[in-house]
Structure formats: C-alpha cells, structure tokens
Amino acid sequence: MTRARSTVAARGADASAALEPTAAPPLRKALEGAVFPLSAEQLVHVARENGAPAPLLTLLSSLPRKPFASMEGVEFSLLNHTPRPPAAGEPSSS
C-alpha cells in the first residue's frame, strides 16, 4: 500500500464526539503520505505509522467499511458519521 498523509482530532478525549471544523490540520498530518483510495483499515494503519493520537485512531476505526476516494471524503465522513458498532471480536469502547 502506498501512503499519503493528513490529520483530524476529536473534541476532548471522547472518540465519538463530533469533530471541530478546525480539526482538519491534525487529520491531514496523521494521513500525510496516504495515496487514495483507502479503506478505513488502511487509514488507521497510515495514521498509526504517522504517530496519530489514540482518539484519532479510534475515530478512524469507527468509519464505515468502504473505500475513501480522498482526504475530503474522510473529513466529511468524520464530521457526519455515526460510529459503527464494534465487529464481533473487537473490543467495545464503552
């Protein structure tokens, strides 16, 4: 997988909290070097490699399991998504 990078942070420590519109720079930093399209799993991998904070990794892992065509698509999804329930075997955040 080729990577490209960018960043978004959550408001507070709660990963399910809505993102602030000014949080885009941290997301862009976390995903710097990512080459789209990428799945949610690949987004988490790139962000982890770039040292993203745990709340951001949690937010990215809660995205729908679909390909994201661009950074803007990831940002839109983070600002407008409802967290998906954990898959079988995944730890719950509650």
PDB file of C-alpha atoms in Angstrom:
ATOM      1  CA  MET A   1       0.000   0.000   0.000  1.00  0.00           C
ATOM      2  CA  THR A   2       1.255   3.416  -0.883  1.00  0.00           C
ATOM      3  CA  ARG A   3       0.584   6.072   1.674  1.00  0.00           C
ATOM      4  CA  ALA A   4      -0.264   9.758   1.732  1.00  0.00           C
ATOM      5  CA  ARG A   5      -0.760  11.772   4.899  1.00  0.00           C
ATOM      6  CA  SER A   6      -3.199  14.278   6.604  1.00  0.00           C
ATOM      7  CA  THR A   7      -4.977  14.809  10.153  1.00  0.00           C
ATOM      8  CA  VAL A   8      -8.220  15.456  12.221  1.00  0.00           C
ATOM      9  CA  ALA A   9      -8.644  15.454  16.001  1.00  0.00           C
ATOM     10  CA  ALA A  10     -11.664  14.815  18.192  1.00  0.00           C
ATOM     11  CA  ARG A  11     -13.068  17.358  20.611  1.00  0.00           C
ATOM     12  CA  GLY A  12     -11.990  16.108  24.037  1.00  0.00           C
ATOM     13  CA  ALA A  13     -10.994  12.529  24.838  1.00  0.00           C
ATOM     14  CA  ASP A  14     -14.298  11.015  23.723  1.00  0.00           C
ATOM     15  CA  ALA A  15     -13.669   9.466  20.312  1.00  0.00           C
ATOM     16  CA  SER A  16     -17.376   9.544  19.484  1.00  0.00           C
ATOM     17  CA  ALA A  17     -17.570  13.310  19.988  1.00  0.00           C
ATOM     18  CA  ALA A  18     -18.201  15.450  16.938  1.00  0.00           C
ATOM     19  CA  LEU A  19     -15.122  16.858  15.256  1.00  0.00           C
ATOM     20  CA  GLU A  20     -14.496  20.557  15.276  1.00  0.00           C
ATOM     21  CA  PRO A  21     -14.240  22.130  11.806  1.00  0.00           C
ATOM     22  CA  THR A  22     -10.761  23.451  12.670  1.00  0.00           C
ATOM     23  CA  ALA A  23      -9.556  19.908  13.402  1.00  0.00           C
ATOM     24  CA  ALA A  24      -8.672  19.215   9.758  1.00  0.00           C
ATOM     25  CA  PRO A  25      -4.929  20.029  10.095  1.00  0.00           C
ATOM     26  CA  PRO A  26      -4.311  17.197  12.644  1.00  0.00           C
ATOM     27  CA  LEU A  27      -6.097  14.681  10.367  1.00  0.00           C
ATOM     28  CA  ARG A  28      -4.041  15.789   7.411  1.00  0.00           C
ATOM     29  CA  LYS A  29      -0.863  15.344   9.445  1.00  0.00           C
ATOM     30  CA  ALA A  30      -1.902  11.843  10.565  1.00  0.00           C
ATOM     31  CA  LEU A  31      -2.684  10.793   6.990  1.00  0.00           C
ATOM     32  CA  GLU A  32       0.291  12.545   5.382  1.00  0.00           C
ATOM     33  CA  GLY A  33       1.638  10.475   2.509  1.00  0.00           C
ATOM     34  CA  ALA A  34      -1.588   8.457   2.010  1.00  0.00           C
ATOM     35  CA  VAL A  35      -2.479   7.613  -1.577  1.00  0.00           C
ATOM     36  CA  PHE A  36      -6.213   7.286  -2.071  1.00  0.00           C
ATOM     37  CA  PRO A  37      -8.458   5.350  -2.388  1.00  0.00           C
ATOM     38  CA  LEU A  38      -8.023   3.766   1.060  1.00  0.00           C
ATOM     39  CA  SER A  39     -10.266   1.669   3.298  1.00  0.00           C
ATOM     40  CA  ALA A  40     -10.933   2.619   6.925  1.00  0.00           C
ATOM     41  CA  GLU A  41      -8.473  -0.102   7.971  1.00  0.00           C
ATOM     42  CA  GLN A  42      -5.784   1.359   5.722  1.00  0.00           C
ATOM     43  CA  LEU A  43      -6.481   4.866   7.060  1.00  0.00           C
ATOM     44  CA  VAL A  44      -5.899   3.594  10.604  1.00  0.00           C
ATOM     45  CA  HIS A  45      -2.676   1.887   9.511  1.00  0.00           C
ATOM     46  CA  VAL A  46      -1.300   5.067   7.906  1.00  0.00           C
ATOM     47  CA  ALA A  47      -2.339   7.229  10.866  1.00  0.00           C
ATOM     48  CA  ARG A  48      -0.720   4.786  13.327  1.00  0.00           C
ATOM     49  CA  GLU A  49       2.527   4.838  11.294  1.00  0.00           C
ATOM     50  CA  ASN A  50       2.449   8.644  11.494  1.00  0.00           C
ATOM     51  CA  GLY A  51       2.056   8.669  15.272  1.00  0.00           C
ATOM     52  CA  ALA A  52      -1.582   9.781  15.408  1.00  0.00           C
ATOM     53  CA  PRO A  53      -3.110  10.035  18.899  1.00  0.00           C
ATOM     54  CA  ALA A  54      -5.343   7.214  20.157  1.00  0.00           C
ATOM     55  CA  PRO A  55      -8.610   9.231  19.943  1.00  0.00           C
ATOM     56  CA  LEU A  56      -7.992   9.876  16.247  1.00  0.00           C
ATOM     57  CA  LEU A  57      -7.189   6.199  15.623  1.00  0.00           C
ATOM     58  CA  THR A  58     -10.458   5.296  17.359  1.00  0.00           C
ATOM     59  CA  LEU A  59     -12.394   7.750  15.200  1.00  0.00           C
ATOM     60  CA  LEU A  60     -10.842   6.407  12.012  1.00  0.00           C
ATOM     61  CA  SER A  61     -11.540   2.816  13.033  1.00  0.00           C
ATOM     62  CA  SER A  62     -15.217   3.697  13.580  1.00  0.00           C
ATOM     63  CA  LEU A  63     -15.656   4.852   9.972  1.00  0.00           C
ATOM     64  CA  PRO A  64     -17.824   2.799   7.605  1.00  0.00           C
ATOM     65  CA  ARG A  65     -16.046  -0.104   5.896  1.00  0.00           C
ATOM     66  CA  LYS A  66     -15.927   1.464   2.455  1.00  0.00           C
ATOM     67  CA  PRO A  67     -13.219   2.934   0.271  1.00  0.00           C
ATOM     68  CA  PHE A  68     -12.470   6.621   0.737  1.00  0.00           C
ATOM     69  CA  ALA A  69     -11.509   8.363  -2.500  1.00  0.00           C
ATOM     70  CA  SER A  70      -9.949  11.481  -0.992  1.00  0.00           C
ATOM     71  CA  MET A  71      -8.922  13.332   2.144  1.00  0.00           C
ATOM     72  CA  GLU A  72     -12.041  15.453   1.795  1.00  0.00           C
ATOM     73  CA  GLY A  73     -14.159  12.285   1.800  1.00  0.00           C
ATOM     74  CA  VAL A  74     -12.531  11.179   5.061  1.00  0.00           C
ATOM     75  CA  GLU A  75     -13.058  14.623   6.618  1.00  0.00           C
ATOM     76  CA  PHE A  76     -16.709  14.692   5.517  1.00  0.00           C
ATOM     77  CA  SER A  77     -17.316  11.213   6.857  1.00  0.00           C
ATOM     78  CA  LEU A  78     -15.688  12.036  10.213  1.00  0.00           C
ATOM     79  CA  LEU A  79     -17.777  15.176  10.580  1.00  0.00           C
ATOM     80  CA  ASN A  80     -21.031  13.462   9.590  1.00  0.00           C
ATOM     81  CA  HIS A  81     -20.806   9.817  10.652  1.00  0.00           C
ATOM     82  CA  THR A  82     -22.486   7.804  13.351  1.00  0.00           C
ATOM     83  CA  PRO A  83     -19.949   5.403  14.880  1.00  0.00           C
ATOM     84  CA  ARG A  84     -20.476   1.829  13.745  1.00  0.00           C
ATOM     85  CA  PRO A  85     -20.888  -0.854  16.387  1.00  0.00           C
ATOM     86  CA  PRO A  86     -17.762  -2.972  17.065  1.00  0.00           C
ATOM     87  CA  ALA A  87     -17.460  -6.071  14.910  1.00  0.00           C
ATOM     88  CA  ALA A  88     -17.519  -9.461  16.593  1.00  0.00           C
ATOM     89  CA  GLY A  89     -14.257  -9.879  18.479  1.00  0.00           C
ATOM     90  CA  GLU A  90     -13.467  -6.148  18.504  1.00  0.00           C
ATOM     91  CA  PRO A  91     -13.216  -4.532  21.927  1.00  0.00           C
ATOM     92  CA  SER A  92     -16.005  -2.109  22.751  1.00  0.00           C
ATOM     93  CA  SER A  93     -15.051   1.489  23.568  1.00  0.00           C
ATOM     94  CA  SER A  94     -17.616   1.624  26.382  1.00  0.00           C
TER      95      SER A  94
END
